[in-house]
């Protein structure tokens, strides 16, 4: 009897535990499924941002083509069709992309392409009259952020493509009349698909589609059989007309996910979100449901282990412990895989972002070195400052391992307040203007001009706060205030008080705690059309924490917000900032011009990079060092020169097609028949993720140099690796050029004179007497060259003005006249000093 009771009790206990475990397993499965779907929805939102950014960039390139062609027409020198196509051939970089120019004013939709037909290399004509991709576009007045067709077959090569559009006006060479035309940037769909390759690391069978308001595809997922997404949904998911209309309305107006059945009657999940920058376009991510469904085999294994443990009580705890350890192992492996996927993604994005940044910053450096126009130098200085700020942000954000490990450092340097404020205003003013917002600037003129702190982090914090204020303000304005007070307890420091006030949507009290949480966005549904990842304020708060400060928030929902913080900074110069615009112009005048540190005409180096612009940047950066530079655009070309010529240093790019830098240096190390056995090889890389230095050194490189290339670091590296016998130090003052003003109504004549004189003199031009008079009120000219038919100048000293019929004179006569003038001036000054 006693044994029976024990058995019954054991059965009841086993049944109860089995019930609890089954319920637990089911609850966890439901919870995990919901979490997986939520993650899939977030992935869809992230993908939409990537796709939207890519489409915006491609449209921007198409707009550049159109603006250049239309600019020529507006300037009175319209391009013919052949000239426009020739320009596009030169402007486009990728051979995969083509440009089509078609007439729309006669309805023919026919024109010419930059590429020939694959079936006839001599045929460049193109005809869109039978290609149905313009039905939803008013092509005679293309307007909007992105003007995009649905996917179609390129009539010239049969490649599935998408096209970006803009209107242009060109000259008909036969009739000499202006024609309305459409410029089309044709991009293979595969290029967009390449941007989404990172999705395969997490979702193997995910498919991305882009549909319009009616459900027609721009990008078509291969598993969605029908030509219309809504028709596909209706075909394999029976429902009433009211239910169908509700589904269509939900996809058009919301962000979320839902279950559907595919053509095989399998359960699938779609996530949907509107596409930023395009009216009535939507991104739909499709995936089989089993990929998001919890694998419940481990739960049933737990059930079996618990039952066995109940039958064998001595082993119960042991089995539970073993199962727990097994789950930890699986989780650790999954975490490692996810970390590897993140590292690959960050590495790829680092390369893709820093490579064009190298061209931008490098080419801008050439403008700073070669230009002598104050206005151009101011623009270029803004580009350099903004580029360096962006680069500093990219360097730290892409270095994901450093952020996760808490290794982010505050780097304090001396910085100019005028430059810092100008960078911030430049980055935010345009966004405010685009939304017709009033952007007020309240800068205390008594702020010390030069302070010591982490300029990049301070700019990032203020820019994040200002950008948020502009993004979440629909009308009214944003006020940026900054002032300082001297620290009584430490006389060498001041306390900066920074405040940003807006008239935006405000924040609810219950949402204030979410404000500084990573990846959290307040009022997600209400603000779903506002760009952002939810990281900006979290990063800003982290930086301020490291600098001993924090953000204070005052907000009234629906009325606006005030964000502020106080930051202690050491004073380098107590000279007050003064009026902001004047202070910044003064900073530009005092900036340090580039001076070459050394020349090495007998040194010879080899630079290897598959990007032609990067090679041009590298060569121009070292132009004044007079180093002999050979270039190669591939690993194989590098090996050929490596075996034939001796080089003092070799710079080898890492990410190259066919044969990358690591494969190339491996073959170089194995080569015995070469004069470069001991030549140092330095890796050129756009990959700035942490751990790369160790990887390159282990691969055989002597050192590495990141892109964008820093001129100072490049020259230091050359001084280190080139023999000191070949390096000659230089210390020279920059040549002062005489300033000349040219005044003539003939623009072509002015351009010819500028080309003739710019190398020797600093030249400015005016197209009229009034323009010249206005110029002379704020600029100095040592000599004024004027056409004798123009009116006299109200400004300018008469003995510095030469009037003549210069169009009738030869170039030699003009240069001789100018040289004689300055020779007489120099002789007069010399006699006055004697």
CSV table of C-alpha atoms in Angstrom, one decimal, residues 96-98 100 128 133 148-164 184-191 217-219:
chain,number,residue,atom,x,y,z
A,96,UNK,CA,28.3,48.6,-65.0
A,97,UNK,CA,26.4,51.8,-65.0
A,98,UNK,CA,25.2,53.5,-68.3
A,100,UNK,CA,20.7,57.1,-71.6
A,128,UNK,CA,12.1,53.4,-74.6
A,133,UNK,CA,8.4,52.1,-66.8
A,148,UNK,CA,13.0,56.1,-59.9
A,149,UNK,CA,11.5,53.5,-62.3
A,150,UNK,CA,10.5,50.0,-61.5
A,151,UNK,CA,12.9,47.2,-62.4
A,152,UNK,CA,13.1,46.5,-66.2
A,153,UNK,CA,15.3,44.9,-68.8
A,154,UNK,CA,18.0,47.2,-70.2
A,155,UNK,CA,17.3,47.2,-74.0
A,156,UNK,CA,21.0,47.4,-74.8
A,157,UNK,CA,22.4,44.5,-72.8
A,158,UNK,CA,19.4,42.5,-71.4
A,159,UNK,CA,20.4,43.2,-67.7
A,160,UNK,CA,17.7,43.7,-65.1
A,161,UNK,CA,18.1,47.3,-64.1
A,162,UNK,CA,16.5,50.3,-62.4
A,163,UNK,CA,16.8,53.9,-63.7
A,164,UNK,CA,17.1,57.3,-62.1
A,184,UNK,CA,18.5,58.3,-67.3
A,185,UNK,CA,21.1,56.8,-65.0
A,186,UNK,CA,20.7,53.0,-65.6
A,187,UNK,CA,21.9,50.9,-62.6
A,188,UNK,CA,21.9,47.0,-62.6
A,189,UNK,CA,19.6,45.7,-59.8
A,190,UNK,CA,22.5,43.5,-58.8
A,191,UNK,CA,24.3,46.6,-57.4
A,217,UNK,CA,7.4,45.7,-58.2
A,218,UNK,CA,10.5,47.9,-58.5
A,219,UNK,CA,12.6,45.1,-57.1
